[in-house]
mmCIF file of C-alpha atoms and ligand atoms in Angstrom:
data_model
loop_
_atom_site.group_PDB
_atom_site.id
_atom_site.type_symbol
_atom_site.label_atom_id
_atom_site.label_comp_id
_atom_site.label_asym_id
_atom_site.label_seq_id
_atom_site.Cartn_x
_atom_site.Cartn_y
_atom_site.Cartn_z
ATOM 1 C CA UNK A 1 0.000 0.000 0.000
ATOM 2 C CA UNK A 2 1.386 3.396 -0.981
ATOM 3 C CA UNK A 3 0.196 5.688 1.763
ATOM 4 C CA UNK A 4 2.114 8.558 3.226
ATOM 5 C CA UNK A 5 0.335 9.704 6.343
ATOM 6 C CA UNK A 6 0.915 13.056 7.955
ATOM 7 C CA UNK A 7 3.165 12.786 10.998
ATOM 8 C CA UNK A 8 0.357 14.011 13.262
ATOM 9 C CA UNK A 9 -2.175 11.505 11.828
ATOM 10 C CA UNK A 10 -3.015 10.028 15.230
ATOM 11 C CA UNK A 11 -2.598 13.008 17.542
ATOM 12 C CA UNK A 12 -5.336 13.009 20.213
ATOM 13 C CA UNK A 13 -6.277 9.439 19.368
ATOM 14 C CA UNK A 14 -6.137 6.742 22.051
ATOM 15 C CA UNK A 15 -5.478 3.297 20.584
ATOM 16 C CA UNK A 16 -5.380 -0.106 22.263
ATOM 17 C CA UNK A 17 -3.307 -2.884 20.694
ATOM 18 C CA UNK A 18 -3.606 -6.537 21.725
ATOM 19 C CA UNK A 19 -0.546 -8.762 21.378
ATOM 20 C CA UNK A 20 1.532 -5.589 21.702
ATOM 21 C CA UNK A 21 4.495 -7.449 23.183
ATOM 22 C CA UNK A 22 5.876 -8.960 19.981
ATOM 23 C CA UNK A 23 5.725 -9.242 16.202
ATOM 24 C CA UNK A 24 3.226 -7.144 14.273
ATOM 25 C CA UNK A 25 1.445 -5.854 17.413
ATOM 26 C CA UNK A 26 4.656 -4.513 18.909
ATOM 27 C CA UNK A 27 5.459 -2.705 15.677
ATOM 28 C CA UNK A 28 1.909 -1.335 15.414
ATOM 29 C CA UNK A 29 2.120 0.046 18.970
ATOM 30 C CA UNK A 30 5.448 1.765 18.258
ATOM 31 C CA UNK A 31 4.167 3.095 14.928
ATOM 32 C CA UNK A 32 0.925 4.472 16.392
ATOM 33 C CA UNK A 33 2.964 6.208 19.102
ATOM 34 C CA UNK A 34 5.312 7.700 16.471
ATOM 35 C CA UNK A 35 2.297 9.174 14.680
ATOM 36 C CA UNK A 36 1.083 10.844 17.856
ATOM 37 C CA UNK A 37 -1.349 8.365 19.427
ATOM 38 C CA UNK A 38 -1.617 7.587 23.089
ATOM 39 C CA UNK A 39 -1.166 3.818 23.038
ATOM 40 C CA UNK A 40 -2.575 1.248 25.441
ATOM 41 C CA UNK A 41 -0.623 -2.013 25.326
ATOM 42 C CA UNK A 42 -2.256 -5.355 26.041
ATOM 43 C CA UNK A 43 -0.436 -8.681 26.366
ATOM 44 C CA UNK A 44 0.285 -11.529 28.742
ATOM 45 C CA UNK A 45 3.953 -10.870 29.512
ATOM 46 C CA UNK A 46 4.572 -7.867 31.772
ATOM 47 C CA UNK A 47 8.300 -7.749 31.104
ATOM 48 C CA UNK A 48 7.874 -7.627 27.323
ATOM 49 C CA UNK A 49 5.126 -5.016 27.579
ATOM 50 C CA UNK A 50 7.299 -2.861 29.867
ATOM 51 C CA UNK A 51 10.092 -2.969 27.321
ATOM 52 C CA UNK A 52 7.741 -1.813 24.500
ATOM 53 C CA UNK A 53 6.512 0.952 26.797
ATOM 54 C CA UNK A 54 10.152 1.934 27.519
ATOM 55 C CA UNK A 55 10.857 2.078 23.771
ATOM 56 C CA UNK A 56 7.915 4.435 23.286
ATOM 57 C CA UNK A 57 9.173 6.650 26.119
ATOM 58 C CA UNK A 58 12.643 6.657 24.565
ATOM 59 C CA UNK A 59 11.092 7.948 21.325
ATOM 60 C CA UNK A 60 9.887 10.958 23.322
ATOM 61 C CA UNK A 61 6.247 10.088 22.600
ATOM 62 C CA UNK A 62 3.152 9.934 24.825
ATOM 63 C CA UNK A 63 3.856 7.366 27.541
ATOM 64 C CA UNK A 64 2.125 4.030 26.949
ATOM 65 C CA UNK A 65 0.345 2.261 29.770
ATOM 66 C CA UNK A 66 0.211 -1.538 29.657
ATOM 67 C CA UNK A 67 -2.206 -4.112 30.998
ATOM 68 C CA UNK A 68 -1.827 -7.882 31.182
ATOM 69 C CA UNK A 69 -4.509 -10.348 30.208
ATOM 70 C CA UNK A 70 -3.878 -13.946 29.164
ATOM 71 C CA UNK A 71 -6.410 -14.419 26.379
ATOM 72 C CA UNK A 72 -6.348 -18.177 26.926
ATOM 73 C CA UNK A 73 -8.008 -17.690 30.329
ATOM 74 C CA UNK A 74 -10.025 -14.581 29.539
ATOM 75 C CA UNK A 75 -13.659 -14.513 30.669
ATOM 76 C CA UNK A 76 -16.376 -11.905 30.121
ATOM 77 C CA UNK A 77 -15.735 -10.839 33.732
ATOM 78 C CA UNK A 78 -11.952 -10.450 33.400
ATOM 79 C CA UNK A 79 -12.441 -8.478 30.169
ATOM 80 C CA UNK A 80 -14.959 -6.209 31.917
ATOM 81 C CA UNK A 81 -12.499 -5.673 34.788
ATOM 82 C CA UNK A 82 -9.845 -4.738 32.263
ATOM 83 C CA UNK A 83 -12.204 -2.304 30.501
ATOM 84 C CA UNK A 84 -13.049 -0.733 33.888
ATOM 85 C CA UNK A 85 -9.331 -0.335 34.678
ATOM 86 C CA UNK A 86 -8.697 1.235 31.268
ATOM 87 C CA UNK A 87 -11.692 3.533 31.777
ATOM 88 C CA UNK A 88 -10.125 4.841 34.990
ATOM 89 C CA UNK A 89 -7.157 6.170 33.023
ATOM 90 C CA UNK A 90 -8.643 7.067 29.647
ATOM 91 C CA UNK A 91 -11.858 8.919 28.735
ATOM 92 C CA UNK A 92 -12.442 6.823 25.603
ATOM 93 C CA UNK A 93 -10.758 4.606 23.025
ATOM 94 C CA UNK A 94 -10.527 5.862 19.437
ATOM 95 C CA UNK A 95 -9.119 2.610 18.099
ATOM 96 C CA UNK A 96 -8.737 -1.038 19.037
ATOM 97 C CA UNK A 97 -6.427 -3.322 17.068
ATOM 98 C CA UNK A 98 -7.186 -6.967 17.788
ATOM 99 C CA UNK A 99 -3.848 -8.422 16.776
ATOM 100 C CA UNK A 100 -2.991 -11.150 19.312
ATOM 101 C CA UNK A 101 -3.349 -14.602 17.868
ATOM 102 C CA UNK A 102 -2.405 -18.238 18.229
ATOM 103 C CA UNK A 103 -1.400 -20.554 15.382
ATOM 104 C CA UNK A 104 -2.120 -23.990 16.862
ATOM 105 C CA UNK A 105 -0.923 -27.052 14.969
ATOM 106 C CA UNK A 106 -0.415 -27.128 11.198
ATOM 107 C CA UNK A 107 -1.686 -30.668 10.609
ATOM 108 C CA UNK A 108 -4.572 -32.262 8.676
ATOM 109 C CA UNK A 109 -8.038 -32.132 10.221
ATOM 110 C CA UNK A 110 -7.851 -35.805 11.250
ATOM 111 C CA UNK A 111 -4.788 -34.974 13.384
ATOM 112 C CA UNK A 112 -6.009 -31.720 14.940
ATOM 113 C CA UNK A 113 -5.869 -32.265 18.703
ATOM 114 C CA UNK A 114 -9.226 -31.248 20.209
ATOM 115 C CA UNK A 115 -7.525 -29.454 23.120
ATOM 116 C CA UNK A 116 -5.343 -27.375 20.769
ATOM 117 C CA UNK A 117 -8.386 -26.667 18.573
ATOM 118 C CA UNK A 118 -10.243 -25.347 21.608
ATOM 119 C CA UNK A 119 -7.283 -23.257 22.730
ATOM 120 C CA UNK A 120 -7.014 -21.589 19.309
ATOM 121 C CA UNK A 121 -10.746 -20.816 19.395
ATOM 122 C CA UNK A 122 -10.476 -19.461 22.969
ATOM 123 C CA UNK A 123 -7.654 -17.062 22.101
ATOM 124 C CA UNK A 124 -8.558 -16.075 18.522
ATOM 125 C CA UNK A 125 -12.350 -16.027 18.739
ATOM 126 C CA UNK A 126 -13.842 -16.181 22.255
ATOM 127 C CA UNK A 127 -11.439 -13.777 23.985
ATOM 128 C CA UNK A 128 -11.564 -11.401 21.014
ATOM 129 C CA UNK A 129 -15.357 -11.343 21.325
ATOM 130 C CA UNK A 130 -15.349 -10.896 25.142
ATOM 131 C CA UNK A 131 -12.838 -8.093 24.835
ATOM 132 C CA UNK A 132 -14.780 -6.394 22.054
ATOM 133 C CA UNK A 133 -17.991 -6.517 24.089
ATOM 134 C CA UNK A 134 -16.257 -5.030 27.128
ATOM 135 C CA UNK A 135 -14.420 -2.301 25.172
ATOM 136 C CA UNK A 136 -17.311 -1.178 22.946
ATOM 137 C CA UNK A 137 -18.669 1.393 25.432
ATOM 138 C CA UNK A 138 -15.240 3.111 25.506
ATOM 139 C CA UNK A 139 -14.977 2.948 21.695
ATOM 140 C CA UNK A 140 -18.445 4.430 21.273
ATOM 141 C CA UNK A 141 -17.330 7.482 23.260
ATOM 142 C CA UNK A 142 -15.034 8.364 20.356
ATOM 143 C CA UNK A 143 -16.251 10.772 17.674
ATOM 144 C CA UNK A 144 -14.957 8.296 15.065
ATOM 145 C CA UNK A 145 -13.871 4.957 16.488
ATOM 146 C CA UNK A 146 -12.015 2.306 14.487
ATOM 147 C CA UNK A 147 -12.174 -1.367 15.397
ATOM 148 C CA UNK A 148 -9.709 -3.526 13.484
ATOM 149 C CA UNK A 149 -9.513 -7.320 13.539
ATOM 150 C CA UNK A 150 -6.627 -9.411 12.227
ATOM 151 C CA UNK A 151 -7.446 -12.038 9.664
ATOM 152 C CA UNK A 152 -5.362 -14.158 7.314
ATOM 153 C CA UNK A 153 -5.543 -15.424 3.756
ATOM 154 C CA UNK A 154 -6.669 -18.771 5.221
ATOM 155 C CA UNK A 155 -9.581 -16.918 6.832
ATOM 156 C CA UNK A 156 -10.990 -16.279 3.370
ATOM 157 C CA UNK A 157 -10.168 -19.510 1.530
ATOM 158 C CA UNK A 158 -9.554 -22.723 3.454
ATOM 159 C CA UNK A 159 -6.215 -24.456 2.991
ATOM 160 C CA UNK A 160 -5.139 -28.009 3.762
ATOM 161 C CA UNK A 161 -3.480 -28.343 7.173
ATOM 162 C CA UNK A 162 -4.502 -24.955 8.552
ATOM 163 C CA UNK A 163 -7.370 -26.416 10.639
ATOM 164 C CA UNK A 164 -8.283 -24.478 13.756
ATOM 165 C CA UNK A 165 -6.337 -21.364 12.773
ATOM 166 C CA UNK A 166 -8.129 -21.054 9.407
ATOM 167 C CA UNK A 167 -11.537 -21.675 10.973
ATOM 168 C CA UNK A 168 -10.824 -19.093 13.703
ATOM 169 C CA UNK A 169 -9.924 -16.507 11.070
ATOM 170 C CA UNK A 170 -13.158 -17.204 9.127
ATOM 171 C CA UNK A 171 -14.925 -16.514 12.445
ATOM 172 C CA UNK A 172 -12.947 -13.293 12.794
ATOM 173 C CA UNK A 173 -14.081 -12.134 9.349
ATOM 174 C CA UNK A 174 -17.657 -12.988 10.363
ATOM 175 C CA UNK A 175 -17.392 -11.086 13.652
ATOM 176 C CA UNK A 176 -16.135 -8.056 11.740
ATOM 177 C CA UNK A 177 -19.000 -8.201 9.230
ATOM 178 C CA UNK A 178 -21.705 -8.550 11.873
ATOM 179 C CA UNK A 179 -20.336 -5.654 13.942
ATOM 180 C CA UNK A 180 -19.836 -3.450 10.883
ATOM 181 C CA UNK A 181 -23.492 -3.962 10.033
ATOM 182 C CA UNK A 182 -24.581 -3.055 13.573
ATOM 183 C CA UNK A 183 -22.966 0.384 13.761
ATOM 184 C CA UNK A 184 -23.205 3.593 11.784
ATOM 185 C CA UNK A 185 -19.792 4.003 10.173
ATOM 186 C CA UNK A 186 -19.720 7.683 11.219
ATOM 187 C CA UNK A 187 -19.446 6.523 14.834
ATOM 188 C CA UNK A 188 -17.652 3.216 14.551
ATOM 189 C CA UNK A 189 -16.025 1.566 11.583
ATOM 190 C CA UNK A 190 -15.097 -2.099 11.746
ATOM 191 C CA UNK A 191 -12.647 -3.772 9.365
ATOM 192 C CA UNK A 192 -10.145 -6.634 9.015
ATOM 193 C CA UNK A 193 -6.489 -6.617 8.045
ATOM 194 C CA UNK A 194 -4.796 -9.592 6.445
ATOM 195 C CA UNK A 195 -1.104 -8.865 7.117
ATOM 196 C CA UNK A 196 0.142 -11.358 4.511
ATOM 197 C CA UNK A 197 3.326 -13.360 5.174
ATOM 198 C CA UNK A 198 5.356 -11.231 7.617
ATOM 199 C CA UNK A 199 8.668 -11.884 9.371
ATOM 200 C CA UNK A 200 7.616 -12.847 12.923
ATOM 201 C CA UNK A 201 7.877 -15.774 15.319
ATOM 202 C CA UNK A 202 4.446 -17.053 14.343
ATOM 203 C CA UNK A 203 5.361 -17.049 10.664
ATOM 204 C CA UNK A 204 8.621 -18.877 11.393
ATOM 205 C CA UNK A 205 6.785 -21.611 13.278
ATOM 206 C CA UNK A 206 4.273 -22.033 10.425
ATOM 207 C CA UNK A 207 6.972 -22.107 7.714
ATOM 208 C CA UNK A 208 10.204 -23.314 9.401
ATOM 209 C CA UNK A 209 11.920 -24.033 6.069
ATOM 210 C CA UNK A 210 11.268 -20.612 4.588
ATOM 211 C CA UNK A 211 13.922 -17.951 4.044
ATOM 212 C CA UNK A 212 12.595 -15.226 6.370
ATOM 213 C CA UNK A 213 14.705 -12.584 4.636
ATOM 214 C CA UNK A 214 12.339 -12.826 1.680
ATOM 215 C CA UNK A 215 9.419 -11.708 3.825
ATOM 216 C CA UNK A 216 8.235 -8.192 4.561
ATOM 217 C CA UNK A 217 8.947 -7.039 8.107
ATOM 218 C CA UNK A 218 6.213 -5.782 10.443
ATOM 219 C CA UNK A 219 7.480 -2.228 9.788
ATOM 220 C CA UNK A 220 6.942 -2.698 6.025
ATOM 221 C CA UNK A 221 3.221 -3.400 6.427
ATOM 222 C CA UNK A 222 2.408 -0.485 8.743
ATOM 223 C CA UNK A 223 0.881 1.870 6.121
ATOM 224 C CA UNK A 224 -2.441 -0.028 6.161
ATOM 225 C CA UNK A 225 -2.394 -0.214 9.969
ATOM 226 C CA UNK A 226 -1.998 3.568 10.084
ATOM 227 C CA UNK A 227 -4.588 4.272 7.422
ATOM 228 C CA UNK A 228 -7.272 2.265 9.224
ATOM 229 C CA UNK A 229 -6.683 4.068 12.546
ATOM 230 C CA UNK A 230 -6.601 7.617 11.174
ATOM 231 C CA UNK A 231 -9.136 9.959 9.621
ATOM 232 C CA UNK A 232 -8.225 9.018 6.036
ATOM 233 C CA UNK A 233 -10.282 5.810 6.363
ATOM 234 C CA UNK A 234 -13.349 7.593 7.786
ATOM 235 C CA UNK A 235 -16.662 5.916 6.801
ATOM 236 C CA UNK A 236 -14.918 2.773 5.470
ATOM 237 C CA UNK A 237 -16.491 -0.213 7.185
ATOM 238 C CA UNK A 238 -17.186 -3.921 6.758
ATOM 239 C CA UNK A 239 -14.122 -4.435 4.587
ATOM 240 C CA UNK A 240 -11.220 -6.872 4.689
ATOM 241 C CA UNK A 241 -7.946 -5.347 3.515
ATOM 242 C CA UNK A 242 -4.605 -6.842 2.470
ATOM 243 C CA UNK A 243 -1.513 -5.191 3.949
ATOM 244 C CA UNK A 244 0.407 -6.715 1.024
ATOM 245 C CA UNK A 245 -1.993 -6.537 -1.920
ATOM 246 C CA UNK A 246 -1.130 -8.913 -4.738
ATOM 247 C CA UNK A 247 1.057 -11.148 -2.586
ATOM 248 C CA UNK A 248 0.544 -14.849 -3.366
ATOM 249 C CA UNK A 249 -0.487 -16.718 -0.184
ATOM 250 C CA UNK A 250 1.877 -19.438 1.083
ATOM 251 C CA UNK A 251 5.631 -19.780 1.471
ATOM 252 C CA UNK A 252 7.987 -17.121 0.097
ATOM 253 C CA UNK A 253 9.888 -18.420 -2.914
HETATM 254 P P1 LIG B 301 3.542 -13.340 17.033
HETATM 255 O O1 LIG B 301 3.461 -14.772 17.462
HETATM 256 O O2 LIG B 301 4.856 -12.767 16.649
HETATM 257 O O3 LIG B 301 2.876 -12.404 18.141
HETATM 258 C C1 LIG B 301 1.640 -12.776 18.680
HETATM 259 C C2 LIG B 301 1.255 -11.811 19.775
HETATM 260 O O4 LIG B 301 0.047 -12.313 20.391
HETATM 261 C C3 LIG B 301 2.314 -11.710 20.870
HETATM 262 O O5 LIG B 301 2.311 -10.413 21.408
HETATM 263 C C4 LIG B 301 1.808 -12.734 21.883
HETATM 264 O O6 LIG B 301 2.242 -12.517 23.214
HETATM 265 C C5 LIG B 301 0.300 -12.496 21.788
HETATM 266 N N1 LIG B 301 -0.436 -13.625 22.344
HETATM 267 C C6 LIG B 301 -0.418 -14.912 21.922
HETATM 268 N N2 LIG B 301 -1.163 -15.674 22.736
HETATM 269 C C7 LIG B 301 -1.659 -14.852 23.699
HETATM 270 C C8 LIG B 301 -2.480 -15.037 24.837
HETATM 271 N N3 LIG B 301 -2.939 -16.253 25.197
HETATM 272 N N4 LIG B 301 -2.785 -13.971 25.610
HETATM 273 C C9 LIG B 301 -2.320 -12.742 25.289
HETATM 274 N N5 LIG B 301 -1.522 -12.498 24.238
HETATM 275 C C10 LIG B 301 -1.201 -13.539 23.451
HETATM 276 O O7 LIG B 301 2.498 -13.239 15.811
HETATM 277 P P2 LIG B 301 2.406 -12.207 14.586
HETATM 278 O O8 LIG B 301 2.869 -10.866 14.991
HETATM 279 O O9 LIG B 301 2.950 -12.882 13.409
HETATM 280 O O10 LIG B 301 0.814 -12.196 14.379
HETATM 281 C C11 LIG B 301 -0.025 -11.109 14.716
HETATM 282 C C12 LIG B 301 -1.387 -11.358 14.096
HETATM 283 O O11 LIG B 301 -1.276 -11.405 12.671
HETATM 284 C C13 LIG B 301 -2.026 -12.683 14.507
HETATM 285 O O12 LIG B 301 -3.409 -12.492 14.684
HETATM 286 C C14 LIG B 301 -1.769 -13.588 13.321
HETATM 287 O O13 LIG B 301 -2.731 -14.596 13.218
HETATM 288 C C15 LIG B 301 -1.869 -12.587 12.178
HETATM 289 N N6 LIG B 301 -1.183 -12.979 10.946
HETATM 290 C C16 LIG B 301 0.185 -13.034 10.897
HETATM 291 C C17 LIG B 301 0.825 -13.361 9.719
HETATM 292 C C18 LIG B 301 2.313 -13.434 9.617
HETATM 293 O O14 LIG B 301 2.821 -13.823 8.534
HETATM 294 N N7 LIG B 301 3.075 -13.080 10.648
HETATM 295 C C19 LIG B 301 0.051 -13.654 8.482
HETATM 296 C C20 LIG B 301 -1.370 -13.573 8.655
HETATM 297 C C21 LIG B 301 -1.947 -13.242 9.835
HETATM 298 P P3 LIG B 301 3.710 -13.055 23.746
HETATM 299 O O15 LIG B 301 4.692 -11.991 23.334
HETATM 300 O O16 LIG B 301 3.519 -13.136 25.210
HETATM 301 O O17 LIG B 301 3.971 -14.377 23.084
#
């Protein structure tokens, strides 16, 4: 995507990022802070979140507060408690990036372990829904909120071996579409990003044989992440966007 945002694109916007401790989420948090946002970091590892927060401080940007929540154990109650804690520090949320995700096992359906299947659904679908429900009141306080889910190419077309992960990403696309239809896009827009193959730990575990140097880095795919959180995407809703349009799904050649 060729998009050159203004450096103050996200000034006065408060944006929460899940899975902000590593990979694409970490980069998104740093990028949003660079473009002026006040960033709220969510993850399960306090040490990693503190180090992202320290990096944001070192950039001389708005300090980022972090909160821990293990999405594997998240309940509607723990998500509500988190939303209440966030609400004590922030008047509203202008953006939420649901980025945290779990890959599960890349094996045929007959070999998918039921317990791993359920874990992938808990993290990628159930917790994302509980969190969305709890955070919606804060998002609806924004004059133009943006709710962004993270999908995948296997969340649009099924692929052999991608089992629980693919099914969870189809559910994510569905959650996005239902929510987009429920809100007036002037108040809340709801969309999905498919990052496309990106150099992270998750990608390396899915494609251990691949040459990671041939992949885009999280920093390379940030233009779409910025566009969806800023005013330039106002009124766009119910869409699923590719951060790397035209990229062929699968291993880098
Ligand atoms: P990483 O594995 O690098 O990072 C995943 C993030 O999610 C980490 O911050 C991790 O926390 C967090 N997380 C995982 N499980 C939990 C949990 N139970 N509770 C709280 N946080 C959790 O993945 P990527 O950056 O590659 O992926 C980001 C998103 O992009 C995912 O939704 C993924 O499905 C999607 N995606 C990625 C692609 C790629 O090529 N990289 C391609 C298509 C989609 P911790 O640091 O503690 O491990």
